[in-house]
PDB file of C-alpha atoms and ligand atoms in Angstrom:
ATOM      1  CA  UNK A  37     -21.813  53.250  41.986  1.00  0.00           C
ATOM      2  CA  UNK A  38     -21.097  56.615  40.413  1.00  0.00           C
ATOM      3  CA  UNK A  39     -23.383  59.485  41.305  1.00  0.00           C
ATOM      4  CA  UNK A  40     -25.335  60.779  38.314  1.00  0.00           C
ATOM      5  CA  UNK A  41     -24.041  64.093  37.100  1.00  0.00           C
ATOM      6  CA  UNK A  42     -26.484  66.940  37.412  1.00  0.00           C
ATOM      7  CA  UNK A  43     -26.281  69.540  34.689  1.00  0.00           C
ATOM      8  CA  UNK A  44     -24.982  72.747  36.257  1.00  0.00           C
ATOM      9  CA  UNK A  45     -26.047  76.223  35.190  1.00  0.00           C
ATOM     10  CA  UNK A  46     -22.586  76.864  33.811  1.00  0.00           C
ATOM     11  CA  UNK A  47     -22.331  73.564  31.909  1.00  0.00           C
ATOM     12  CA  UNK A  48     -21.459  73.935  28.256  1.00  0.00           C
ATOM     13  CA  UNK A  49     -24.256  72.994  25.869  1.00  0.00           C
ATOM     14  CA  UNK A  50     -24.077  70.532  23.011  1.00  0.00           C
ATOM     15  CA  UNK A  51     -23.822  73.215  20.331  1.00  0.00           C
ATOM     16  CA  UNK A  52     -20.696  74.518  22.092  1.00  0.00           C
ATOM     17  CA  UNK A  53     -19.059  71.063  21.701  1.00  0.00           C
ATOM     18  CA  UNK A  54     -18.837  70.235  17.983  1.00  0.00           C
ATOM     19  CA  UNK A  55     -17.036  66.913  18.528  1.00  0.00           C
ATOM     20  CA  UNK A  56     -19.946  65.485  20.555  1.00  0.00           C
ATOM     21  CA  UNK A  57     -22.536  67.093  18.262  1.00  0.00           C
ATOM     22  CA  UNK A  58     -21.084  65.541  15.101  1.00  0.00           C
ATOM     23  CA  UNK A  59     -20.770  62.155  16.812  1.00  0.00           C
ATOM     24  CA  UNK A  60     -24.487  62.287  17.701  1.00  0.00           C
ATOM     25  CA  UNK A  61     -25.288  63.237  14.108  1.00  0.00           C
ATOM     26  CA  UNK A  62     -23.444  60.093  12.999  1.00  0.00           C
ATOM     27  CA  UNK A  63     -25.402  58.001  15.530  1.00  0.00           C
ATOM     28  CA  UNK A  64     -28.596  59.479  14.098  1.00  0.00           C
ATOM     29  CA  UNK A  65     -27.467  58.589  10.557  1.00  0.00           C
ATOM     30  CA  UNK A  66     -26.660  55.045  11.678  1.00  0.00           C
ATOM     31  CA  UNK A  67     -30.182  54.500  13.018  1.00  0.00           C
ATOM     32  CA  UNK A  68     -31.830  56.403  10.131  1.00  0.00           C
ATOM     33  CA  UNK A  69     -30.039  54.944   7.103  1.00  0.00           C
ATOM     34  CA  UNK A  70     -29.524  51.286   7.908  1.00  0.00           C
ATOM     35  CA  UNK A  71     -32.065  48.592   7.078  1.00  0.00           C
ATOM     36  CA  UNK A  72     -34.367  46.847   9.541  1.00  0.00           C
ATOM     37  CA  UNK A  73     -34.131  43.710   7.404  1.00  0.00           C
ATOM     38  CA  UNK A  74     -37.917  43.476   7.300  1.00  0.00           C
ATOM     39  CA  UNK A  75     -38.243  43.169  11.088  1.00  0.00           C
ATOM     40  CA  UNK A  76     -41.051  45.220  12.593  1.00  0.00           C
ATOM     41  CA  UNK A  77     -39.410  45.118  16.033  1.00  0.00           C
ATOM     42  CA  UNK A  78     -36.074  46.342  14.711  1.00  0.00           C
ATOM     43  CA  UNK A  79     -37.761  49.032  12.608  1.00  0.00           C
ATOM     44  CA  UNK A  80     -39.577  50.411  15.641  1.00  0.00           C
ATOM     45  CA  UNK A  81     -36.410  50.235  17.783  1.00  0.00           C
ATOM     46  CA  UNK A  82     -34.426  52.140  15.129  1.00  0.00           C
ATOM     47  CA  UNK A  83     -37.154  54.770  14.925  1.00  0.00           C
ATOM     48  CA  UNK A  84     -37.359  55.106  18.707  1.00  0.00           C
ATOM     49  CA  UNK A  85     -33.598  55.650  18.955  1.00  0.00           C
ATOM     50  CA  UNK A  86     -33.357  58.204  16.141  1.00  0.00           C
ATOM     51  CA  UNK A  87     -36.472  60.096  17.293  1.00  0.00           C
ATOM     52  CA  UNK A  88     -34.949  60.420  20.753  1.00  0.00           C
ATOM     53  CA  UNK A  89     -31.610  61.525  19.334  1.00  0.00           C
ATOM     54  CA  UNK A  90     -33.371  64.235  17.267  1.00  0.00           C
ATOM     55  CA  UNK A  91     -35.372  65.481  20.258  1.00  0.00           C
ATOM     56  CA  UNK A  92     -32.327  65.476  22.516  1.00  0.00           C
ATOM     57  CA  UNK A  93     -30.124  67.303  19.990  1.00  0.00           C
ATOM     58  CA  UNK A  94     -32.879  69.866  19.264  1.00  0.00           C
ATOM     59  CA  UNK A  95     -32.998  70.632  23.002  1.00  0.00           C
ATOM     60  CA  UNK A  96     -29.264  71.553  23.014  1.00  0.00           C
ATOM     61  CA  UNK A  97     -28.570  69.504  26.180  1.00  0.00           C
ATOM     62  CA  UNK A  98     -25.910  70.175  28.778  1.00  0.00           C
ATOM     63  CA  UNK A  99     -22.505  68.575  28.329  1.00  0.00           C
ATOM     64  CA  UNK A 100     -20.966  67.354  31.573  1.00  0.00           C
ATOM     65  CA  UNK A 101     -17.475  66.167  30.648  1.00  0.00           C
ATOM     66  CA  UNK A 102     -16.218  63.099  32.486  1.00  0.00           C
ATOM     67  CA  UNK A 103     -12.549  62.602  33.300  1.00  0.00           C
ATOM     68  CA  UNK A 104     -10.904  60.750  30.406  1.00  0.00           C
ATOM     69  CA  UNK A 105     -10.085  57.190  31.469  1.00  0.00           C
ATOM     70  CA  UNK A 106      -8.300  54.374  29.678  1.00  0.00           C
ATOM     71  CA  UNK A 107      -8.489  50.618  30.281  1.00  0.00           C
ATOM     72  CA  UNK A 108      -6.058  47.961  29.018  1.00  0.00           C
ATOM     73  CA  UNK A 109      -8.272  47.223  25.991  1.00  0.00           C
ATOM     74  CA  UNK A 110      -8.100  50.828  24.803  1.00  0.00           C
ATOM     75  CA  UNK A 111      -4.637  50.020  23.423  1.00  0.00           C
ATOM     76  CA  UNK A 112      -6.684  48.337  20.653  1.00  0.00           C
ATOM     77  CA  UNK A 113      -8.798  51.419  19.909  1.00  0.00           C
ATOM     78  CA  UNK A 114      -6.541  52.953  17.205  1.00  0.00           C
ATOM     79  CA  UNK A 115      -6.634  49.690  15.223  1.00  0.00           C
ATOM     80  CA  UNK A 116     -10.399  49.377  15.697  1.00  0.00           C
ATOM     81  CA  UNK A 117     -10.848  52.943  14.408  1.00  0.00           C
ATOM     82  CA  UNK A 118      -8.562  52.256  11.429  1.00  0.00           C
ATOM     83  CA  UNK A 119     -10.665  49.215  10.532  1.00  0.00           C
ATOM     84  CA  UNK A 120     -13.874  51.155  11.133  1.00  0.00           C
ATOM     85  CA  UNK A 121     -12.765  53.889   8.758  1.00  0.00           C
ATOM     86  CA  UNK A 122     -12.389  51.302   5.982  1.00  0.00           C
ATOM     87  CA  UNK A 123     -15.755  49.696   6.648  1.00  0.00           C
ATOM     88  CA  UNK A 124     -19.474  50.110   6.088  1.00  0.00           C
ATOM     89  CA  UNK A 125     -20.053  52.710   8.827  1.00  0.00           C
ATOM     90  CA  UNK A 126     -16.924  54.799   8.443  1.00  0.00           C
ATOM     91  CA  UNK A 127     -18.642  58.088   9.358  1.00  0.00           C
ATOM     92  CA  UNK A 128     -19.136  57.118  12.972  1.00  0.00           C
ATOM     93  CA  UNK A 129     -15.618  55.662  13.220  1.00  0.00           C
ATOM     94  CA  UNK A 130     -14.179  58.987  12.048  1.00  0.00           C
ATOM     95  CA  UNK A 131     -16.382  61.049  14.360  1.00  0.00           C
ATOM     96  CA  UNK A 132     -15.395  58.814  17.289  1.00  0.00           C
ATOM     97  CA  UNK A 133     -11.699  59.195  16.490  1.00  0.00           C
ATOM     98  CA  UNK A 134     -12.047  62.982  16.875  1.00  0.00           C
ATOM     99  CA  UNK A 135     -13.297  62.672  20.484  1.00  0.00           C
ATOM    100  CA  UNK A 136     -11.148  59.650  21.412  1.00  0.00           C
ATOM    101  CA  UNK A 137      -8.938  61.616  23.872  1.00  0.00           C
ATOM    102  CA  UNK A 138     -12.059  62.653  25.827  1.00  0.00           C
ATOM    103  CA  UNK A 139     -13.578  59.205  26.300  1.00  0.00           C
ATOM    104  CA  UNK A 140     -14.080  57.729  29.747  1.00  0.00           C
ATOM    105  CA  UNK A 141     -13.749  53.945  29.445  1.00  0.00           C
ATOM    106  CA  UNK A 142     -15.184  51.770  32.206  1.00  0.00           C
ATOM    107  CA  UNK A 143     -16.215  48.210  33.090  1.00  0.00           C
ATOM    108  CA  UNK A 144     -19.691  48.801  34.536  1.00  0.00           C
ATOM    109  CA  UNK A 145     -19.541  45.678  36.692  1.00  0.00           C
ATOM    110  CA  UNK A 146     -18.622  45.676  40.370  1.00  0.00           C
ATOM    111  CA  UNK A 147     -16.647  42.506  39.820  1.00  0.00           C
ATOM    112  CA  UNK A 148     -14.947  41.918  36.486  1.00  0.00           C
ATOM    113  CA  UNK A 149     -13.284  38.574  35.749  1.00  0.00           C
ATOM    114  CA  UNK A 150      -9.527  39.133  35.457  1.00  0.00           C
ATOM    115  CA  UNK A 151      -9.313  37.962  31.844  1.00  0.00           C
ATOM    116  CA  UNK A 152     -12.192  40.220  30.819  1.00  0.00           C
ATOM    117  CA  UNK A 153     -10.639  43.266  32.521  1.00  0.00           C
ATOM    118  CA  UNK A 154      -7.795  43.134  29.988  1.00  0.00           C
ATOM    119  CA  UNK A 155     -10.022  42.673  26.959  1.00  0.00           C
ATOM    120  CA  UNK A 156     -13.198  44.698  27.388  1.00  0.00           C
ATOM    121  CA  UNK A 157     -14.426  48.187  28.271  1.00  0.00           C
ATOM    122  CA  UNK A 158     -17.194  50.535  27.234  1.00  0.00           C
ATOM    123  CA  UNK A 159     -17.716  54.280  27.155  1.00  0.00           C
ATOM    124  CA  UNK A 160     -20.905  56.283  27.189  1.00  0.00           C
ATOM    125  CA  UNK A 161     -21.305  59.330  24.977  1.00  0.00           C
ATOM    126  CA  UNK A 162     -24.886  60.223  25.943  1.00  0.00           C
ATOM    127  CA  UNK A 163     -26.904  59.299  29.016  1.00  0.00           C
ATOM    128  CA  UNK A 164     -27.823  60.303  32.585  1.00  0.00           C
ATOM    129  CA  UNK A 165     -24.121  60.451  33.561  1.00  0.00           C
ATOM    130  CA  UNK A 166     -23.030  62.408  30.477  1.00  0.00           C
ATOM    131  CA  UNK A 167     -20.916  63.474  28.784  1.00  0.00           C
ATOM    132  CA  UNK A 168     -23.972  64.593  26.761  1.00  0.00           C
ATOM    133  CA  UNK A 169     -26.666  64.571  29.434  1.00  0.00           C
ATOM    134  CA  UNK A 170     -29.983  62.843  28.751  1.00  0.00           C
ATOM    135  CA  UNK A 171     -32.348  60.896  30.983  1.00  0.00           C
ATOM    136  CA  UNK A 172     -34.124  59.186  28.089  1.00  0.00           C
ATOM    137  CA  UNK A 173     -31.476  57.313  26.123  1.00  0.00           C
ATOM    138  CA  UNK A 174     -27.999  55.883  26.530  1.00  0.00           C
ATOM    139  CA  UNK A 175     -25.559  55.787  23.597  1.00  0.00           C
ATOM    140  CA  UNK A 176     -22.033  54.468  23.739  1.00  0.00           C
ATOM    141  CA  UNK A 177     -19.377  52.129  22.390  1.00  0.00           C
ATOM    142  CA  UNK A 178     -18.052  48.811  23.574  1.00  0.00           C
ATOM    143  CA  UNK A 179     -14.569  47.649  22.627  1.00  0.00           C
ATOM    144  CA  UNK A 180     -13.229  44.085  22.698  1.00  0.00           C
ATOM    145  CA  UNK A 181      -9.733  42.750  22.082  1.00  0.00           C
ATOM    146  CA  UNK A 182      -9.337  39.877  19.586  1.00  0.00           C
ATOM    147  CA  UNK A 183     -10.274  36.419  20.930  1.00  0.00           C
ATOM    148  CA  UNK A 184     -12.531  37.716  23.693  1.00  0.00           C
ATOM    149  CA  UNK A 185     -15.520  36.031  25.272  1.00  0.00           C
ATOM    150  CA  UNK A 186     -17.893  38.498  26.900  1.00  0.00           C
ATOM    151  CA  UNK A 187     -19.811  36.273  29.285  1.00  0.00           C
ATOM    152  CA  UNK A 188     -23.536  35.778  29.309  1.00  0.00           C
ATOM    153  CA  UNK A 189     -25.559  38.701  30.619  1.00  0.00           C
ATOM    154  CA  UNK A 190     -28.898  40.431  30.180  1.00  0.00           C
ATOM    155  CA  UNK A 191     -30.337  43.879  30.859  1.00  0.00           C
ATOM    156  CA  UNK A 192     -33.540  44.099  32.885  1.00  0.00           C
ATOM    157  CA  UNK A 193     -36.132  46.432  31.307  1.00  0.00           C
ATOM    158  CA  UNK A 194     -33.555  47.755  28.833  1.00  0.00           C
ATOM    159  CA  UNK A 195     -33.796  47.208  25.091  1.00  0.00           C
ATOM    160  CA  UNK A 196     -30.315  47.148  23.607  1.00  0.00           C
ATOM    161  CA  UNK A 197     -29.020  47.307  20.063  1.00  0.00           C
ATOM    162  CA  UNK A 198     -25.460  46.873  18.919  1.00  0.00           C
ATOM    163  CA  UNK A 199     -24.287  48.150  15.556  1.00  0.00           C
ATOM    164  CA  UNK A 200     -20.982  46.727  14.459  1.00  0.00           C
ATOM    165  CA  UNK A 201     -18.367  49.383  13.577  1.00  0.00           C
ATOM    166  CA  UNK A 202     -15.218  47.231  13.245  1.00  0.00           C
ATOM    167  CA  UNK A 203     -14.252  43.574  13.515  1.00  0.00           C
ATOM    168  CA  UNK A 204     -16.232  40.349  13.283  1.00  0.00           C
ATOM    169  CA  UNK A 205     -18.154  38.926  16.215  1.00  0.00           C
ATOM    170  CA  UNK A 206     -20.782  36.431  17.160  1.00  0.00           C
ATOM    171  CA  UNK A 207     -23.635  36.494  19.653  1.00  0.00           C
ATOM    172  CA  UNK A 208     -24.842  33.269  21.251  1.00  0.00           C
ATOM    173  CA  UNK A 209     -22.972  31.323  18.533  1.00  0.00           C
ATOM    174  CA  UNK A 210     -25.837  32.202  16.191  1.00  0.00           C
ATOM    175  CA  UNK A 211     -24.169  34.147  13.335  1.00  0.00           C
ATOM    176  CA  UNK A 212     -21.110  36.209  12.416  1.00  0.00           C
ATOM    177  CA  UNK A 213     -21.764  39.939  12.315  1.00  0.00           C
ATOM    178  CA  UNK A 214     -19.824  42.350  10.092  1.00  0.00           C
ATOM    179  CA  UNK A 215     -19.605  46.167  10.198  1.00  0.00           C
ATOM    180  CA  UNK A 216     -23.020  47.703   9.588  1.00  0.00           C
ATOM    181  CA  UNK A 217     -24.960  44.812  11.171  1.00  0.00           C
ATOM    182  CA  UNK A 218     -27.513  45.615  13.873  1.00  0.00           C
ATOM    183  CA  UNK A 219     -28.387  43.128  16.616  1.00  0.00           C
ATOM    184  CA  UNK A 220     -31.365  43.735  18.905  1.00  0.00           C
ATOM    185  CA  UNK A 221     -31.399  42.316  22.430  1.00  0.00           C
ATOM    186  CA  UNK A 222     -34.834  42.690  23.975  1.00  0.00           C
ATOM    187  CA  UNK A 223     -35.166  43.299  27.732  1.00  0.00           C
ATOM    188  CA  UNK A 224     -34.026  40.321  29.779  1.00  0.00           C
ATOM    189  CA  UNK A 225     -32.657  38.342  26.798  1.00  0.00           C
ATOM    190  CA  UNK A 226     -29.459  36.522  27.701  1.00  0.00           C
ATOM    191  CA  UNK A 227     -26.524  37.118  25.362  1.00  0.00           C
ATOM    192  CA  UNK A 228     -22.879  36.161  25.162  1.00  0.00           C
ATOM    193  CA  UNK A 229     -20.381  37.621  22.687  1.00  0.00           C
ATOM    194  CA  UNK A 230     -17.232  36.215  21.126  1.00  0.00           C
ATOM    195  CA  UNK A 231     -14.812  38.106  18.879  1.00  0.00           C
ATOM    196  CA  UNK A 232     -12.545  37.066  16.005  1.00  0.00           C
ATOM    197  CA  UNK A 233      -8.956  35.854  16.381  1.00  0.00           C
ATOM    198  CA  UNK A 234      -7.028  38.775  14.880  1.00  0.00           C
ATOM    199  CA  UNK A 235      -9.030  41.997  14.872  1.00  0.00           C
ATOM    200  CA  UNK A 236     -10.414  44.046  17.737  1.00  0.00           C
ATOM    201  CA  UNK A 237     -14.155  44.599  17.706  1.00  0.00           C
ATOM    202  CA  UNK A 238     -15.891  47.947  18.189  1.00  0.00           C
ATOM    203  CA  UNK A 239     -19.672  48.157  18.587  1.00  0.00           C
ATOM    204  CA  UNK A 240     -21.893  51.214  18.888  1.00  0.00           C
ATOM    205  CA  UNK A 241     -24.839  50.602  21.199  1.00  0.00           C
ATOM    206  CA  UNK A 242     -28.122  52.217  22.197  1.00  0.00           C
ATOM    207  CA  UNK A 243     -30.224  51.524  25.302  1.00  0.00           C
ATOM    208  CA  UNK A 244     -33.849  52.495  25.669  1.00  0.00           C
ATOM    209  CA  UNK A 245     -36.001  51.799  28.721  1.00  0.00           C
ATOM    210  CA  UNK A 246     -37.479  53.375  31.845  1.00  0.00           C
ATOM    211  CA  UNK A 247     -35.518  56.386  33.059  1.00  0.00           C
ATOM    212  CA  UNK A 248     -34.940  54.821  36.482  1.00  0.00           C
ATOM    213  CA  UNK A 249     -33.310  51.824  34.784  1.00  0.00           C
ATOM    214  CA  UNK A 250     -31.155  53.952  32.481  1.00  0.00           C
ATOM    215  CA  UNK A 251     -29.955  55.746  35.621  1.00  0.00           C
ATOM    216  CA  UNK A 252     -29.107  52.503  37.419  1.00  0.00           C
ATOM    217  CA  UNK A 253     -28.833  49.631  34.936  1.00  0.00           C
ATOM    218  CA  UNK A 254     -27.444  47.256  37.569  1.00  0.00           C
ATOM    219  CA  UNK A 255     -25.082  45.472  35.146  1.00  0.00           C
ATOM    220  CA  UNK A 256     -24.478  41.908  36.216  1.00  0.00           C
ATOM    221  CA  UNK A 257     -22.926  38.912  34.506  1.00  0.00           C
ATOM    222  CA  UNK A 258     -25.134  35.831  34.680  1.00  0.00           C
ATOM    223  CA  UNK A 259     -23.872  33.098  36.978  1.00  0.00           C
ATOM    224  CA  UNK A 260     -22.008  30.327  35.190  1.00  0.00           C
ATOM    225  CA  UNK A 261     -24.652  27.806  36.213  1.00  0.00           C
ATOM    226  CA  UNK A 262     -27.525  29.948  34.963  1.00  0.00           C
ATOM    227  CA  UNK A 263     -25.626  30.718  31.751  1.00  0.00           C
ATOM    228  CA  UNK A 264     -25.039  27.024  31.108  1.00  0.00           C
ATOM    229  CA  UNK A 265     -28.653  26.167  31.782  1.00  0.00           C
ATOM    230  CA  UNK A 266     -29.762  28.876  29.350  1.00  0.00           C
ATOM    231  CA  UNK A 267     -27.520  27.300  26.705  1.00  0.00           C
ATOM    232  CA  UNK A 268     -28.746  23.798  27.496  1.00  0.00           C
ATOM    233  CA  UNK A 269     -25.265  22.595  28.513  1.00  0.00           C
TER     234      UNK A 269
HETATM  235 FE1  FE2 B 560     -25.490  43.590  26.369  1.00  0.00          FE
END
């Protein structure tokens, strides 16, 4: 597991890094302007995320750059950004495109199924490990190639939302989500994602939860047996 980055005295601060600052402003707008669809739980999650973003930005946090890293799926990022810039949440797609060369894409799992390693990766933009350092919130993006199945998993003690930036996708075979949609996964809820046949899929995500958990989320795919049982197969 990676060691958390500690903000050094000489670290640049957020206001010295306009690309990260404007991206966080777009995250804030995403959680401020979208609808909760009448759901009290989603409304309070959206508020929690944007309140934390405001507090973090106001504190001008340290920026601890991570070495840029690509994964096979990042070959799909330019297309995902093109689609995002035509869609319902184009502001965040544009802001992400401006920091794209700085992103550190990773898998997060100790063991990644071979097929998934070619079709999935995520990058954090704010969190305990940087690049914008915060102990209280994690913000990032997850990218999928077309025709991907992201196997069943859950996050202990972490509340997770995905906001769709580009592409069409489905969670637990329950609905098809288009750009602008928000999906809330409460702590421990099992979820499995599939993406459309032709377009890549780019999701912005936010994690809230205890600081110890945000530091060490312990990402783990559910075992096939457990996943099948959860789906009643
Ligand atoms: Fe998830």
